[in-house]
Amino acid sequence: EVQVAESGGGLVQAGGSLRLSCAASGFIYPGYAIGWFRQAPGKGREGVACIASDDGSTDYADSVKDRFTMSSDNGKTQTTTYLQMNNLKPEDTAVYYCAASFHLYPCSIVPGHYGSWGQGTQVTVST
């Protein structure tokens, strides 16, 4: 059974930093991808960043490029993925979700490409 769980959310002032973690386990497929997504109140879920297990290649939404960095510690059946968020802005406030997709290369920040989701962690950026 695939399990995905996020941690590390919280309240931070604008300009501050947070690091989110995503623990994904229970799969043995090569070529998986991990994605980070967020959903603000009243808005749809949007892609933030992703990483491909094959080569560590990443992709980012334009709104977070140069501020967010994704990395991972890959294992054969489990992986821990990190989203380092710097220079946070109030518009980054949202519930952040981690998701896993198998046999996905290059990685994608399209929510529909992912089938296993965590419960989400709240990130609140104050002015």
Tab-separated table of C-alpha atoms in Angstrom:
chain	number	residue	atom	x	y	z
A	1	GLU	CA	0.000	0.000	0.000
A	2	VAL	CA	1.371	3.386	-1.002
A	3	GLN	CA	1.516	5.903	1.797
A	4	VAL	CA	2.295	9.595	1.432
A	5	ALA	CA	2.557	12.011	4.355
A	6	GLU	CA	3.580	15.655	4.573
A	7	SER	CA	5.032	17.549	7.517
A	8	GLY	CA	6.698	20.844	8.291
A	9	GLY	CA	3.983	23.396	7.709
A	10	GLY	CA	3.409	26.341	9.996
A	11	LEU	CA	3.139	30.086	10.384
A	12	VAL	CA	5.931	32.315	9.138
A	13	GLN	CA	6.347	35.997	8.425
A	14	ALA	CA	6.747	37.270	4.897
A	15	GLY	CA	10.340	36.903	3.781
A	16	GLY	CA	10.872	33.900	6.007
A	17	SER	CA	11.560	30.261	5.194
A	18	LEU	CA	10.027	26.861	5.806
A	19	ARG	CA	11.006	23.351	4.799
A	20	LEU	CA	8.299	20.826	4.068
A	21	SER	CA	8.956	17.087	4.104
A	22	CYS	CA	7.152	14.320	2.276
A	23	ALA	CA	7.576	10.686	3.239
A	24	ALA	CA	6.389	8.273	0.568
A	25	SER	CA	6.580	4.521	0.959
A	26	GLY	CA	5.107	1.243	-0.189
A	27	PHE	CA	6.077	1.248	-3.852
A	28	ILE	CA	8.862	-0.467	-5.739
A	29	TYR	CA	8.391	0.954	-9.191
A	30	PRO	CA	11.304	2.598	-10.913
A	31	GLY	CA	10.830	5.925	-12.546
A	32	TYR	CA	8.467	7.482	-10.041
A	33	ALA	CA	7.948	11.176	-9.510
A	34	ILE	CA	7.018	13.190	-6.443
A	35	GLY	CA	5.114	16.417	-6.757
A	36	TRP	CA	4.197	19.261	-4.443
A	37	PHE	CA	0.905	21.044	-4.892
A	38	ARG	CA	-1.012	23.690	-3.001
A	39	GLN	CA	-4.552	24.847	-2.604
A	40	ALA	CA	-5.501	28.236	-1.229
A	41	PRO	CA	-8.999	28.930	0.137
A	42	GLY	CA	-11.476	29.287	-2.679
A	43	LYS	CA	-8.971	28.278	-5.354
A	44	GLY	CA	-8.146	25.140	-7.249
A	45	ARG	CA	-5.181	22.906	-6.594
A	46	GLU	CA	-2.059	24.112	-8.379
A	47	GLY	CA	1.277	22.497	-9.056
A	48	VAL	CA	4.290	23.895	-7.242
A	49	ALA	CA	7.253	21.617	-7.933
A	50	CYS	CA	8.179	18.077	-8.838
A	51	ILE	CA	11.178	15.779	-8.947
A	52	ALA	CA	11.890	12.667	-10.990
A	53	SER	CA	13.504	9.735	-9.221
A	54	ASP	CA	15.454	8.592	-12.309
A	55	ASP	CA	17.796	11.558	-12.483
A	56	GLY	CA	16.690	14.085	-9.884
A	57	SER	CA	15.455	16.497	-12.514
A	58	THR	CA	12.978	19.063	-11.248
A	59	ASP	CA	10.340	21.444	-12.491
A	60	TYR	CA	8.809	24.455	-10.797
A	61	ALA	CA	5.841	26.710	-11.257
A	62	ASP	CA	6.849	30.177	-12.425
A	63	SER	CA	5.455	31.691	-9.238
A	64	VAL	CA	7.974	29.846	-7.056
A	65	LYS	CA	11.051	29.632	-9.272
A	66	ASP	CA	14.178	31.005	-7.579
A	67	ARG	CA	12.432	30.813	-4.191
A	68	PHE	CA	11.539	27.130	-3.753
A	69	THR	CA	13.910	24.189	-4.102
A	70	MET	CA	12.984	20.528	-4.169
A	71	SER	CA	15.292	17.671	-3.238
A	72	SER	CA	14.932	14.043	-2.252
A	73	ASP	CA	16.568	11.073	-0.581
A	74	ASN	CA	15.514	8.221	-2.857
A	75	GLY	CA	15.190	4.622	-1.878
A	76	LYS	CA	13.905	1.628	-3.785
A	77	THR	CA	10.673	1.403	-1.830
A	78	GLN	CA	10.547	4.675	0.037
A	79	THR	CA	11.665	8.231	-0.391
A	80	THR	CA	11.747	11.451	1.588
A	81	THR	CA	11.287	14.588	-0.434
A	82	TYR	CA	11.875	18.136	0.753
A	83	LEU	CA	10.517	21.463	-0.403
A	84	GLN	CA	12.677	24.324	0.817
A	85	MET	CA	10.663	27.517	0.630
A	86	ASN	CA	12.532	30.806	0.918
A	87	ASN	CA	11.410	34.415	0.697
A	88	LEU	CA	7.843	33.386	1.410
A	89	LYS	CA	5.035	35.715	0.420
A	90	PRO	CA	1.476	36.021	1.744
A	91	GLU	CA	0.223	34.612	-1.561
A	92	ASP	CA	2.066	31.382	-0.773
A	93	THR	CA	-0.460	30.723	1.994
A	94	ALA	CA	-2.206	27.447	1.241
A	95	VAL	CA	-2.528	23.816	2.190
A	96	TYR	CA	0.442	22.041	0.640
A	97	TYR	CA	0.078	18.496	-0.605
A	98	CYS	CA	2.616	15.914	-1.636
A	99	ALA	CA	1.778	13.256	-4.199
A	100	ALA	CA	3.446	10.288	-5.876
A	101	SER	CA	3.177	9.077	-9.449
A	102	PHE	CA	4.684	5.952	-10.940
A	103	HIS	CA	6.378	5.592	-14.285
A	104	LEU	CA	6.286	9.334	-14.813
A	105	TYR	CA	9.195	10.988	-16.604
A	106	PRO	CA	9.828	13.807	-16.850
A	107	CYS	CA	8.068	14.782	-13.669
A	108	SER	CA	4.962	16.898	-13.928
A	109	ILE	CA	3.244	19.590	-11.885
A	110	VAL	CA	-0.166	18.663	-13.246
A	111	PRO	CA	-2.279	17.351	-10.349
A	112	GLY	CA	-4.088	14.851	-12.575
A	113	HIS	CA	-0.848	12.967	-13.224
A	114	TYR	CA	-0.626	11.865	-9.603
A	115	GLY	CA	-2.597	9.111	-7.922
A	116	SER	CA	-1.326	8.882	-4.354
A	117	TRP	CA	-1.815	11.919	-2.156
A	118	GLY	CA	-1.013	12.967	1.379
A	119	GLN	CA	-3.401	14.717	3.726
A	120	GLY	CA	-1.774	18.126	3.349
A	121	THR	CA	-0.017	20.560	5.662
A	122	GLN	CA	-0.970	24.184	6.235
A	123	VAL	CA	1.455	26.964	5.388
A	124	THR	CA	0.473	30.460	6.481
A	125	VAL	CA	2.555	33.497	5.591
A	126	SER	CA	1.731	36.668	7.498
A	127	THR	CA	2.462	40.222	6.417
